[in-house]
CSV table of N, CA and C in Angstrom, one decimal:
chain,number,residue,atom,x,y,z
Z,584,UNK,N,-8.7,54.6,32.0
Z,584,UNK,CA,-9.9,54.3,32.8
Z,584,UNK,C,-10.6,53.1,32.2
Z,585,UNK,N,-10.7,52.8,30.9
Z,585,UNK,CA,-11.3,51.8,30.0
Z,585,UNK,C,-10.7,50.7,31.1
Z,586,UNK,N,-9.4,50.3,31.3
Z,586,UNK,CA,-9.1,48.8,31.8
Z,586,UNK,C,-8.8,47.9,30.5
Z,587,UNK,N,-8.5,47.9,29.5
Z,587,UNK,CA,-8.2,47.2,28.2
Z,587,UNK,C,-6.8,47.2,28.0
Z,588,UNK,N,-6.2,46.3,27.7
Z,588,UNK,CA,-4.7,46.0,27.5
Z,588,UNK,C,-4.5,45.6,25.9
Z,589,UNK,N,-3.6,45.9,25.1
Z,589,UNK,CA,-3.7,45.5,23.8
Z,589,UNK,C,-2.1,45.1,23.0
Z,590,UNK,N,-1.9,44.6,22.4
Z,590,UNK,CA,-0.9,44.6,21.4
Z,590,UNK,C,-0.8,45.2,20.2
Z,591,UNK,N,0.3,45.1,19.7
Z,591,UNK,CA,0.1,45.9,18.4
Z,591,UNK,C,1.5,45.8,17.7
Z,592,UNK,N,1.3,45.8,16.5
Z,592,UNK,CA,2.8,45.4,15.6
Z,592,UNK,C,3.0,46.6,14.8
Z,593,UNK,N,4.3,47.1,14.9
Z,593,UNK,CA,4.5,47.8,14.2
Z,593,UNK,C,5.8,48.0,12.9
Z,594,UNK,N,6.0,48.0,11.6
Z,594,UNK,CA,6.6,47.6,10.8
Z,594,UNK,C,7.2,49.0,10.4
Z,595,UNK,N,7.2,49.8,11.0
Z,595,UNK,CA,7.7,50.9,10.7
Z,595,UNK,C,6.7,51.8,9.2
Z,596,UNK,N,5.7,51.0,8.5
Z,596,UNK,CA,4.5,51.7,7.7
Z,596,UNK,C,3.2,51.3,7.6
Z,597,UNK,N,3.2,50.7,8.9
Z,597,UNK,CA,1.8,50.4,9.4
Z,597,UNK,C,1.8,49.8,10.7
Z,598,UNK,N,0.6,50.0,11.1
Z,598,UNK,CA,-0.1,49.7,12.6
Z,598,UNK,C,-0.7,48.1,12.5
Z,599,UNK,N,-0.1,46.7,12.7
Z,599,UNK,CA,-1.6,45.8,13.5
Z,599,UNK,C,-2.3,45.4,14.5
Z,600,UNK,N,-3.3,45.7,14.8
Z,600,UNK,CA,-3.7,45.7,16.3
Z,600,UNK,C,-3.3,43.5,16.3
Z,601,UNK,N,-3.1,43.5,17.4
Z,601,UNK,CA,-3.1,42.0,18.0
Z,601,UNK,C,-4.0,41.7,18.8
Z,602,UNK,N,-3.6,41.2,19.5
Z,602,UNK,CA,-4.4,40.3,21.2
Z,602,UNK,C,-4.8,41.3,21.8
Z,603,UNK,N,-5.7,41.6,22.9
Z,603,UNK,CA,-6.8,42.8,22.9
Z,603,UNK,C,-7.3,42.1,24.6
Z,604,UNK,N,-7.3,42.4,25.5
Z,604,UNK,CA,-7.6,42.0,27.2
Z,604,UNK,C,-8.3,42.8,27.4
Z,605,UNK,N,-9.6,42.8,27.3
Z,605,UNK,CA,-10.8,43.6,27.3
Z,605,UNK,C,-11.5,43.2,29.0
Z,606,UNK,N,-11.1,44.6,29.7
Z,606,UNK,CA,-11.7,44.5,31.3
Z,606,UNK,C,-12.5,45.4,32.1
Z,607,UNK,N,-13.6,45.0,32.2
Z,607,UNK,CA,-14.5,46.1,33.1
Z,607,UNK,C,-13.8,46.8,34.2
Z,608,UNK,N,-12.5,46.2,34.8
Z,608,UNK,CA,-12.3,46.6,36.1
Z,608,UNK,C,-11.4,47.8,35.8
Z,609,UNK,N,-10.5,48.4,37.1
Z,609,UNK,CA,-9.7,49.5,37.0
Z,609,UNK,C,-8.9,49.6,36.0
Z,610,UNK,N,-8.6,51.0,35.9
Z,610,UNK,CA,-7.7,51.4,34.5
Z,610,UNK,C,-6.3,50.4,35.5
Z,611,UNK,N,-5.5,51.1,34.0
Z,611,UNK,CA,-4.3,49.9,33.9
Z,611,UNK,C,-3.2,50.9,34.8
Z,612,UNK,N,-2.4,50.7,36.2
Z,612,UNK,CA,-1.2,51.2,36.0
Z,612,UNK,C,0.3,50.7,36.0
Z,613,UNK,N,-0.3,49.5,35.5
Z,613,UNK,CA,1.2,49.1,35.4
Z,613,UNK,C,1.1,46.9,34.5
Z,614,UNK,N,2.0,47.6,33.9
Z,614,UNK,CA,2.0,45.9,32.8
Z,614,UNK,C,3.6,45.2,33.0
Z,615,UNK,N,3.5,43.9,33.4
Z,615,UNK,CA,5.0,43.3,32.9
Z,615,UNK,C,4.6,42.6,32.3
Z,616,UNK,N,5.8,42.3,31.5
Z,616,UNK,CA,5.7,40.7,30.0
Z,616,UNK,C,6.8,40.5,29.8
Z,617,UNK,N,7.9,40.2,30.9
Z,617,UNK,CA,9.3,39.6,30.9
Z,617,UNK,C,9.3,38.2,31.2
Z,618,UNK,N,8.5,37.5,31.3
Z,618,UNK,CA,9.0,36.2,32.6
Z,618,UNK,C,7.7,35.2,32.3
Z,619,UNK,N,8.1,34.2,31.9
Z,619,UNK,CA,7.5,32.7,32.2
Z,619,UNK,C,6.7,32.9,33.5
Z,620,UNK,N,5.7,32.9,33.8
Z,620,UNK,CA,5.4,32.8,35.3
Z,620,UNK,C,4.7,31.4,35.8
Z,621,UNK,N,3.9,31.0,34.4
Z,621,UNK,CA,3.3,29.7,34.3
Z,621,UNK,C,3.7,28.3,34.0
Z,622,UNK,N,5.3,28.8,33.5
Z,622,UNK,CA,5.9,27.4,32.7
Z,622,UNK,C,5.6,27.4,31.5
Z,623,UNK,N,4.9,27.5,30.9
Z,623,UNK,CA,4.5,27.3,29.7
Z,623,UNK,C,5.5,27.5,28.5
Z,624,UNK,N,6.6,28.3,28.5
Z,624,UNK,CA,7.4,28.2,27.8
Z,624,UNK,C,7.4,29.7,27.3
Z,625,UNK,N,6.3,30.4,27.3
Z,625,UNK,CA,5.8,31.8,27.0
Z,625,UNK,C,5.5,32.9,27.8
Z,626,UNK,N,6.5,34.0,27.5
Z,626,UNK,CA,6.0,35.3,28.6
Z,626,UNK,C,4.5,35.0,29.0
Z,627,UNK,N,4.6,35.5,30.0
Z,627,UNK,CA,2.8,35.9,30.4
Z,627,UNK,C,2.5,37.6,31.1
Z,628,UNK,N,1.6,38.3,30.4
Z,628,UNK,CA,1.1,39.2,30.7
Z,628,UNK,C,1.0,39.2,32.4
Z,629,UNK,N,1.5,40.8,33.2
Z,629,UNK,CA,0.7,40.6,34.0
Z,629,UNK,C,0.4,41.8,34.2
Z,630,UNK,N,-1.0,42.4,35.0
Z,630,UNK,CA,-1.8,43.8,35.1
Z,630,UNK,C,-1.4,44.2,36.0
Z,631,UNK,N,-1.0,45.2,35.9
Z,631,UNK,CA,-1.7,46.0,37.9
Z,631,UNK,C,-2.4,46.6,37.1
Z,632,UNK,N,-3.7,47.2,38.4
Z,632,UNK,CA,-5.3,48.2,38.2
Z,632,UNK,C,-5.0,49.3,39.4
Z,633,UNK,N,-5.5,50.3,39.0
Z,633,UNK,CA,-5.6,51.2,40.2
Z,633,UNK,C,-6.7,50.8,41.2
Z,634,UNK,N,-7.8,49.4,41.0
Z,634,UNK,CA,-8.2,49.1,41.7
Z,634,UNK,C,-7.7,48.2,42.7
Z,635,UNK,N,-6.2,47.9,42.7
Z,635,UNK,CA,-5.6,46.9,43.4
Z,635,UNK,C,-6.2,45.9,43.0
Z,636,UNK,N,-6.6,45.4,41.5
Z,636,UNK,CA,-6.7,43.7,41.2
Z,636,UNK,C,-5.0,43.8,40.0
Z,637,UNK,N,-4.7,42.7,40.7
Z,637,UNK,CA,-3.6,42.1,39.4
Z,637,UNK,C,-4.1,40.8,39.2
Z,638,UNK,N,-3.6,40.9,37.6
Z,638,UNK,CA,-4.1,39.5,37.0
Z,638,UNK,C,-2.7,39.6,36.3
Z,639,UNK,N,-3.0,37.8,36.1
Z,639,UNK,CA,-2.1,37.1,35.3
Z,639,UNK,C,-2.2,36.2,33.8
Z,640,UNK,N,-1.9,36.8,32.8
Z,640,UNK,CA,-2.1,36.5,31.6
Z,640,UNK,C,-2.0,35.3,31.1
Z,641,UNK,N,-2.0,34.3,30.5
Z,641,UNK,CA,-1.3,33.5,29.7
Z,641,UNK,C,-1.4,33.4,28.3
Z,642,UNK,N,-1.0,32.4,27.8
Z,642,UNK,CA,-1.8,32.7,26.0
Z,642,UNK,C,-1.6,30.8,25.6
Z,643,UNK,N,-2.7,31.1,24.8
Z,643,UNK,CA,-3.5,29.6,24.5
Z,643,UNK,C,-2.9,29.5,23.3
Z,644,UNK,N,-3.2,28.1,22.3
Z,644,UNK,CA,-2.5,27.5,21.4
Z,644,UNK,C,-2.7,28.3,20.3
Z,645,UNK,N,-3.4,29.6,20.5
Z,645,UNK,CA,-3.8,30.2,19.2
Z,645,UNK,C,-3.5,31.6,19.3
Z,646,UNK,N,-2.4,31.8,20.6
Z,646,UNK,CA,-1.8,33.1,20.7
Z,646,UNK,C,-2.7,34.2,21.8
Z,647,UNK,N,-4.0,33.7,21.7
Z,647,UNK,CA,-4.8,34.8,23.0
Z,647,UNK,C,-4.8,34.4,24.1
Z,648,UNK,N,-5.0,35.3,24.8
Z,648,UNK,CA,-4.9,35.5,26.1
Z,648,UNK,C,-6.0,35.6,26.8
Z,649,UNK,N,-5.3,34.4,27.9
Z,649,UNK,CA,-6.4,33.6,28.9
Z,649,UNK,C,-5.9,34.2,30.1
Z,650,UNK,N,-7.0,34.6,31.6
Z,650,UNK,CA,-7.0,34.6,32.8
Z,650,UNK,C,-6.1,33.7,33.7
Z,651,UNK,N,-5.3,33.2,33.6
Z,651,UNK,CA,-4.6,32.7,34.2
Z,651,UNK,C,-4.9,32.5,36.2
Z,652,UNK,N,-4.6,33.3,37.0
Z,652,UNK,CA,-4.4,34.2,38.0
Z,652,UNK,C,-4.5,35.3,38.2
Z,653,UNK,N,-5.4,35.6,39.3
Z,653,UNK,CA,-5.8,37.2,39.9
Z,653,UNK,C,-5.8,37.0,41.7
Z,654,UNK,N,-5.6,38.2,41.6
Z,654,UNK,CA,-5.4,38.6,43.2
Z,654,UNK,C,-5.8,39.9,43.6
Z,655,UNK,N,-6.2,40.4,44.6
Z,655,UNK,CA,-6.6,41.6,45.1
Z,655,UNK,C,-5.9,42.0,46.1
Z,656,UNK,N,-4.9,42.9,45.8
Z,656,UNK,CA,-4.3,44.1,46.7
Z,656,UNK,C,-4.5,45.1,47.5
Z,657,UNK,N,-6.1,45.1,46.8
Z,657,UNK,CA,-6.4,46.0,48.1
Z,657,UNK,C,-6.0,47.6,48.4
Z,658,UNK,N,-4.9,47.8,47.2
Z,658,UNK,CA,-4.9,48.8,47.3
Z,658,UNK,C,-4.0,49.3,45.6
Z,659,UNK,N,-3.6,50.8,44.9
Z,659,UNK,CA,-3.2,50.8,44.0
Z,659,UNK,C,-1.9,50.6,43.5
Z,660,UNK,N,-1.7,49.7,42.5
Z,660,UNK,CA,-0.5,49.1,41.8
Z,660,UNK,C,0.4,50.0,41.2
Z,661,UNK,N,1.7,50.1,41.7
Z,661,UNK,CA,2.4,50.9,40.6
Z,661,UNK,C,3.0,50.3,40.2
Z,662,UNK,N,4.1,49.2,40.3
Z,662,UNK,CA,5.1,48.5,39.3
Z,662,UNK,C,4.9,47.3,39.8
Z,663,UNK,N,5.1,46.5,38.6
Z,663,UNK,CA,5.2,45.0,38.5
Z,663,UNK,C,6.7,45.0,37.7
Z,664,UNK,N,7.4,43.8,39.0
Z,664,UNK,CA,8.5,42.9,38.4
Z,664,UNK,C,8.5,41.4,38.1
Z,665,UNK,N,9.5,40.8,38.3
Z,665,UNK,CA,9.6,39.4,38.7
Z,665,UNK,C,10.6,38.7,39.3
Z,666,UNK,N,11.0,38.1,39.9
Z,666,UNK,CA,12.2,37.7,40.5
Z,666,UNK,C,12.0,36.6,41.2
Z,667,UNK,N,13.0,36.2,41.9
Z,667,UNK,CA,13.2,34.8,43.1
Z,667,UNK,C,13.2,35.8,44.5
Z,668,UNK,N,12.2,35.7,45.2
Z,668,UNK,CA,12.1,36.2,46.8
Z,668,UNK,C,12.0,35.4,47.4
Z,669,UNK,N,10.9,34.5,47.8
Z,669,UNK,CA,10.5,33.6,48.8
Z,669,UNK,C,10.8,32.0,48.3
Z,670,UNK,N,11.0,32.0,47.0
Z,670,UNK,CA,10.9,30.6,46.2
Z,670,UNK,C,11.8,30.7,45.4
Z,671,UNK,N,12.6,29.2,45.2
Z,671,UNK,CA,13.4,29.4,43.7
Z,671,UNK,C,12.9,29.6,42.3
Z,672,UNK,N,11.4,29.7,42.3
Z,672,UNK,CA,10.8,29.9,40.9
Z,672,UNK,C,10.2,31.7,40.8
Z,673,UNK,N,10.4,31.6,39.7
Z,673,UNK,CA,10.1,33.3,39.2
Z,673,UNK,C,8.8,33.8,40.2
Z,674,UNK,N,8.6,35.1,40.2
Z,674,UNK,CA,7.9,34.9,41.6
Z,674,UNK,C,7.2,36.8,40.9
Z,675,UNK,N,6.0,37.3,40.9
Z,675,UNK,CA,5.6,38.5,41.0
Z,675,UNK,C,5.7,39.5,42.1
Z,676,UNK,N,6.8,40.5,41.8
Z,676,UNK,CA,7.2,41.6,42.9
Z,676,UNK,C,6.0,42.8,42.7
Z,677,UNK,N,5.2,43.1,43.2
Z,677,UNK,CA,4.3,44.1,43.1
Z,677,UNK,C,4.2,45.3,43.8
Z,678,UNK,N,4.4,46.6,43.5
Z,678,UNK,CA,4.8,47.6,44.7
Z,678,UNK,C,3.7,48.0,44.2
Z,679,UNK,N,3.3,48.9,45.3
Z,679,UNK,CA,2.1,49.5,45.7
Z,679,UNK,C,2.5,51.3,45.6
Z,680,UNK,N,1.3,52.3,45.5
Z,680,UNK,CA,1.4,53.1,46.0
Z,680,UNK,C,1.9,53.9,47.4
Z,681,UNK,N,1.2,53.1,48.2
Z,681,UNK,CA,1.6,53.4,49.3
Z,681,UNK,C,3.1,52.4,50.3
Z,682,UNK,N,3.5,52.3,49.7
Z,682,UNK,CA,5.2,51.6,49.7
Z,682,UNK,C,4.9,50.2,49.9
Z,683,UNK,N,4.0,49.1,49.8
Z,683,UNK,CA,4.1,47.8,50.3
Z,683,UNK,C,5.0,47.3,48.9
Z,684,UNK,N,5.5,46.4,48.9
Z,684,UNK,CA,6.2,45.4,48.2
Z,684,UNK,C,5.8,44.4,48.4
Z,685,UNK,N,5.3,43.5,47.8
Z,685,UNK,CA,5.0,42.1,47.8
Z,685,UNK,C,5.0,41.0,46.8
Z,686,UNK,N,6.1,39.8,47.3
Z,686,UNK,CA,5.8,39.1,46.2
Z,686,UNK,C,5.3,37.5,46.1
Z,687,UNK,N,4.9,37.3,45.5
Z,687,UNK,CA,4.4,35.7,45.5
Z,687,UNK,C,4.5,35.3,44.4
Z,688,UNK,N,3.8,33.9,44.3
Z,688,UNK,CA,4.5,33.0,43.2
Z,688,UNK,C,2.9,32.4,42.7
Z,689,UNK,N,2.2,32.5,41.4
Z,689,UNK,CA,1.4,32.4,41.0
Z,689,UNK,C,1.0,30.6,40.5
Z,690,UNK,N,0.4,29.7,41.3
Z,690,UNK,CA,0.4,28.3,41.1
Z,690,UNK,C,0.8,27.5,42.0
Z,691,UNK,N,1.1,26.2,42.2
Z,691,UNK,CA,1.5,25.7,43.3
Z,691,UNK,C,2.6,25.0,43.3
Z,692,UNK,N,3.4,25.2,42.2
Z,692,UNK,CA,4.5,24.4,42.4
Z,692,UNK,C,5.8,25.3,43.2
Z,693,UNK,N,5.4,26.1,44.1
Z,693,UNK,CA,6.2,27.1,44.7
Z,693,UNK,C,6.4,26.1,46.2
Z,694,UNK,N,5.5,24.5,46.4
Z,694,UNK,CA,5.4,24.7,47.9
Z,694,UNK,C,6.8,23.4,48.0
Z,695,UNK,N,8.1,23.2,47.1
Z,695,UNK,CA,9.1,22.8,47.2
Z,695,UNK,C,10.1,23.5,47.6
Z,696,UNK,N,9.8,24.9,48.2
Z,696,UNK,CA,10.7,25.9,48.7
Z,696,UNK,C,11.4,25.0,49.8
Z,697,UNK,N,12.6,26.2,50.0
Z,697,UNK,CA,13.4,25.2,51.0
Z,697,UNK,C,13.2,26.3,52.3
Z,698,UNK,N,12.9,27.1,52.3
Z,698,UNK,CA,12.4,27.8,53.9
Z,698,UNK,C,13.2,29.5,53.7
Z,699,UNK,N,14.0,29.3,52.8
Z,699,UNK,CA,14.5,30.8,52.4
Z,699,UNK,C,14.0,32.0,51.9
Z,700,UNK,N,13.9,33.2,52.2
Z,700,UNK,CA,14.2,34.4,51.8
Z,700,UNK,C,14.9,34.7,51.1
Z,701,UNK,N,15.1,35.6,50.1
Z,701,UNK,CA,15.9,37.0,49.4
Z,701,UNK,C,15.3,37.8,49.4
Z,702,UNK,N,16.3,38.7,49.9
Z,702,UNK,CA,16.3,40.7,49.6
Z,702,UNK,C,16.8,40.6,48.4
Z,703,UNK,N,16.2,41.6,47.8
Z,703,UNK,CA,16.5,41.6,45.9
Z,703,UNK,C,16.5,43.8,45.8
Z,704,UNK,N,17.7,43.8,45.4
Z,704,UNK,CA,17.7,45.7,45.3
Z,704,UNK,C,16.6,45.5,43.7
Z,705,UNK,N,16.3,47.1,43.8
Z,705,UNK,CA,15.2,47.6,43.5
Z,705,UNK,C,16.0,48.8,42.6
Z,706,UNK,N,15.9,48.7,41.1
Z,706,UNK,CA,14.6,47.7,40.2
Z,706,UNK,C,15.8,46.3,39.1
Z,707,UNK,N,16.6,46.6,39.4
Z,707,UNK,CA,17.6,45.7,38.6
Z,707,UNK,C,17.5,44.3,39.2
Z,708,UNK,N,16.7,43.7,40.7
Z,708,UNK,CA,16.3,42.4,41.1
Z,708,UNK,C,17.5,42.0,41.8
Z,709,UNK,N,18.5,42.3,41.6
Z,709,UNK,CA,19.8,41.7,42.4
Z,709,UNK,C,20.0,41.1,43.8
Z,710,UNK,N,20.4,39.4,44.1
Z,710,UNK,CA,20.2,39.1,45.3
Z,710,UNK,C,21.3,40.2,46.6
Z,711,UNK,N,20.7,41.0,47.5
Z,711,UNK,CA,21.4,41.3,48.1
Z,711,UNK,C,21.8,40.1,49.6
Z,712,UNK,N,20.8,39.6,50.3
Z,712,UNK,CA,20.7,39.0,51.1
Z,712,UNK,C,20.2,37.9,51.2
Z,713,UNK,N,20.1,36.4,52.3
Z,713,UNK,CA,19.0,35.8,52.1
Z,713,UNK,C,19.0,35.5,53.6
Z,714,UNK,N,18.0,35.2,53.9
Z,714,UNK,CA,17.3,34.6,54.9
Z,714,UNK,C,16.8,33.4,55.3
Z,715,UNK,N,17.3,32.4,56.4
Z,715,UNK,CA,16.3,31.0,56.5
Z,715,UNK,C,15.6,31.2,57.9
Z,716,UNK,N,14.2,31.0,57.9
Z,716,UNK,CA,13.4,31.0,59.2
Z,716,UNK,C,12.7,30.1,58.9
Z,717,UNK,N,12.3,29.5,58.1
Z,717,UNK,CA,11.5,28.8,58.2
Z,717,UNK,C,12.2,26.6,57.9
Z,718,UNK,N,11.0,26.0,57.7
Z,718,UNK,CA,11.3,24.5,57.6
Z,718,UNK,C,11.1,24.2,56.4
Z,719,UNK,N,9.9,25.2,55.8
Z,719,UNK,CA,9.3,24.4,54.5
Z,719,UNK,C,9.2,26.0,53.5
Z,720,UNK,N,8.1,25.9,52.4
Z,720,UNK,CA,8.0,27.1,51.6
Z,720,UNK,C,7.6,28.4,52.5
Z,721,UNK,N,8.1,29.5,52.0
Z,721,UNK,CA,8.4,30.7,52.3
Z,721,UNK,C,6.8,31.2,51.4
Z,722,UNK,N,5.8,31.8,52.5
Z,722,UNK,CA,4.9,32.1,50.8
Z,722,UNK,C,4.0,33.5,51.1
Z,723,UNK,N,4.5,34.0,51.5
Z,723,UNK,CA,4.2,35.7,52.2
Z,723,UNK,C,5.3,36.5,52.8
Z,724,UNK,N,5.4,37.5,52.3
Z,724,UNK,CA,6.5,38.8,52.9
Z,724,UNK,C,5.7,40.3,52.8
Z,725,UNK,N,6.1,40.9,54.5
Z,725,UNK,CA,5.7,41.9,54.5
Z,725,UNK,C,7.1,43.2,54.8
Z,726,UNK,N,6.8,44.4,54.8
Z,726,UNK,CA,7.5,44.6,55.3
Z,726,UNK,C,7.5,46.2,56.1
Z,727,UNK,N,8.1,46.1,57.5
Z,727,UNK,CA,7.5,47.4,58.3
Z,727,UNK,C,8.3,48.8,58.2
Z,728,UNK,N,8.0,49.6,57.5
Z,728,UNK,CA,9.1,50.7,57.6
Z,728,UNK,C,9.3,51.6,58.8
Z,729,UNK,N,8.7,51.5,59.3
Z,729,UNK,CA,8.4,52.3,60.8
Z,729,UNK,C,9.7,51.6,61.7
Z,730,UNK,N,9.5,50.3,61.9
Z,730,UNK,CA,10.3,49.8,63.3
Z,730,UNK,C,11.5,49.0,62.0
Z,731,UNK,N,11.5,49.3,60.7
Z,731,UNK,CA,12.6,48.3,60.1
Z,731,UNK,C,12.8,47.1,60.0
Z,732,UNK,N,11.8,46.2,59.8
Z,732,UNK,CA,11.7,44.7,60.2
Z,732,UNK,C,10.9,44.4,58.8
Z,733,UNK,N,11.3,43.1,58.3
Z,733,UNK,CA,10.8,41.6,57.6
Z,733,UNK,C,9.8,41.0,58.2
Z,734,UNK,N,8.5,40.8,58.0
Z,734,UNK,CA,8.3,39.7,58.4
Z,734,UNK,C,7.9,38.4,57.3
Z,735,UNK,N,8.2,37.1,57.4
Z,735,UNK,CA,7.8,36.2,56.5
Z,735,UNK,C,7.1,35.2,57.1
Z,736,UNK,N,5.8,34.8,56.4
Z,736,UNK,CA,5.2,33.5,57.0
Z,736,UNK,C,5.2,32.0,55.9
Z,737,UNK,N,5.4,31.5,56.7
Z,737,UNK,CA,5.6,30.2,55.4
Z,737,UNK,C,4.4,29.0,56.1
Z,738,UNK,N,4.8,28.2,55.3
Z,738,UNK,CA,3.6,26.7,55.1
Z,738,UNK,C,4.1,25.9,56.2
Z,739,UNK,N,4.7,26.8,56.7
Z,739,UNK,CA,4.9,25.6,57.9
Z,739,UNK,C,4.5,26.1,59.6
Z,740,UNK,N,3.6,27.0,59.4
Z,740,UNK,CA,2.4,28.0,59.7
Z,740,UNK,C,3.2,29.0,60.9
Z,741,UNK,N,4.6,29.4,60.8
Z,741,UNK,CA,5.3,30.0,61.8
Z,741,UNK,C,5.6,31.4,60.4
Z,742,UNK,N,5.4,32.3,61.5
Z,742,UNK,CA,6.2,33.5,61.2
Z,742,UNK,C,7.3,34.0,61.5
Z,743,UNK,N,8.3,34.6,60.8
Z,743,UNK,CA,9.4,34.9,61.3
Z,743,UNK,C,10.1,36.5,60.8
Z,744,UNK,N,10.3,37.0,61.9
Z,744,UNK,CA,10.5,38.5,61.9
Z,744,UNK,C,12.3,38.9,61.9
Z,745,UNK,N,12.1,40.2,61.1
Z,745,UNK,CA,13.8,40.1,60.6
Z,745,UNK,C,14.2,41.7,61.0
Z,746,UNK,N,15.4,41.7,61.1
Z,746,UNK,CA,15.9,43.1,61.5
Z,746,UNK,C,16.2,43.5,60.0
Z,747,UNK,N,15.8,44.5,59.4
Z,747,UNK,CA,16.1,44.7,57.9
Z,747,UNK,C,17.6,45.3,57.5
Z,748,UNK,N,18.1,45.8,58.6
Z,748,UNK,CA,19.7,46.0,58.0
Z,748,UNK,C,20.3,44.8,58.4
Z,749,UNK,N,20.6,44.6,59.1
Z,749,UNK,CA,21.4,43.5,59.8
Z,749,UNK,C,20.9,41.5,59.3
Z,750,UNK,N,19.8,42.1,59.0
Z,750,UNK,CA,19.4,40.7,58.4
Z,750,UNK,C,19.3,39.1,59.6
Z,751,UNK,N,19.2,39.7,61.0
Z,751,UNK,CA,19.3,39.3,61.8
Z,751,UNK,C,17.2,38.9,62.3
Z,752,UNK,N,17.6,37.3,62.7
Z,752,UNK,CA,15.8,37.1,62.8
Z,752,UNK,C,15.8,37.6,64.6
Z,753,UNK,N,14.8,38.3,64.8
Z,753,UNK,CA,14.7,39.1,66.2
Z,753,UNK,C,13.1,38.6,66.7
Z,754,UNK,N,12.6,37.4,66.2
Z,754,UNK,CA,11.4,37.0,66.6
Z,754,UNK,C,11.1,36.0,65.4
Z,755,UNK,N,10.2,34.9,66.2
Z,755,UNK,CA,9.6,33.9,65.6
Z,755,UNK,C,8.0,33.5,66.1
């Protein structure tokens, strides 16, 4: 409930607290720290909240951690990954409680995409499929469980809608 994220070293006969992300907002349910997201050369923290805010960590020349990127989901976070979906760069896969999946790419050097999609299986990230609908970056995915369809919108202000087994585009 606190909302605080922390580090901590452990040597097997003592405890040292580290770096410390002290936040008013929603408790924490879910942390990744696998993946460069910034470039920087260094994992970067990232939160989910049961308030639906995720933030994006980084860490400064002195090891702490700076605000990077935040977003609001709008609704509550349960896992954070990372992968290539919409962009060839590492990109935040975020599932939700209530089944949404979403991923984006934190910064702007995402808008060199080449107009593709990937289906990535769940949780090992594996490309199952890929998709071209679009001309330019790929930079929103939704997805409908009810009628079974993709949709993606990219920078090149067209939407494009997918049959999800078949991987077949059934509207633009």
């Amino acid at each position: 409930e606190q909302g605080s994220v922390g580090q901590l070293f452990l040597d097997g006969e003592s405890v040292v607290r580290g770096w410390v992300i002290d936040s008013q907002k929603g408790g924490v349910t879910a942390i990744h720290a696998e993946c460069d997201l910034t470039g920087d050369g260094v994992n970067d923290v990232v939160v989910g909240r049961d308030d639906g805010s995720l933030e994006v960590y980084s860490f400064d020349e002195n090891g702490d951690p700076t605000l990077s990127g935040a977003v609001d989901l709008r609704e509550q976070i349960q896992t954070i990954k990372h992968g290539r979906v919409t962009t060839p760069f590492p990109e935040i896969i975020a599932h939700t409680f209530s089944g949404k999946v979403l991923a984006f790419k934190p910064g702007l050097d995402s808008t060199t995409a080449d107009g593709f999609a990937q289906v990535l299986s769940f949780p090992d990230l594996k490309p199952l499929r890929q998709m071209r609908g679009h001309t330019s970056s790929v930079y929103a995915m939704a997805l409908d469980k009810v009628n079974d369809r993709w949709a993606f919108g990219g920078a090149d202000a067209g939407v494009s809608v997918w049959d999800h087994h078949d991987s077949v585009c059934v509207g633009v």
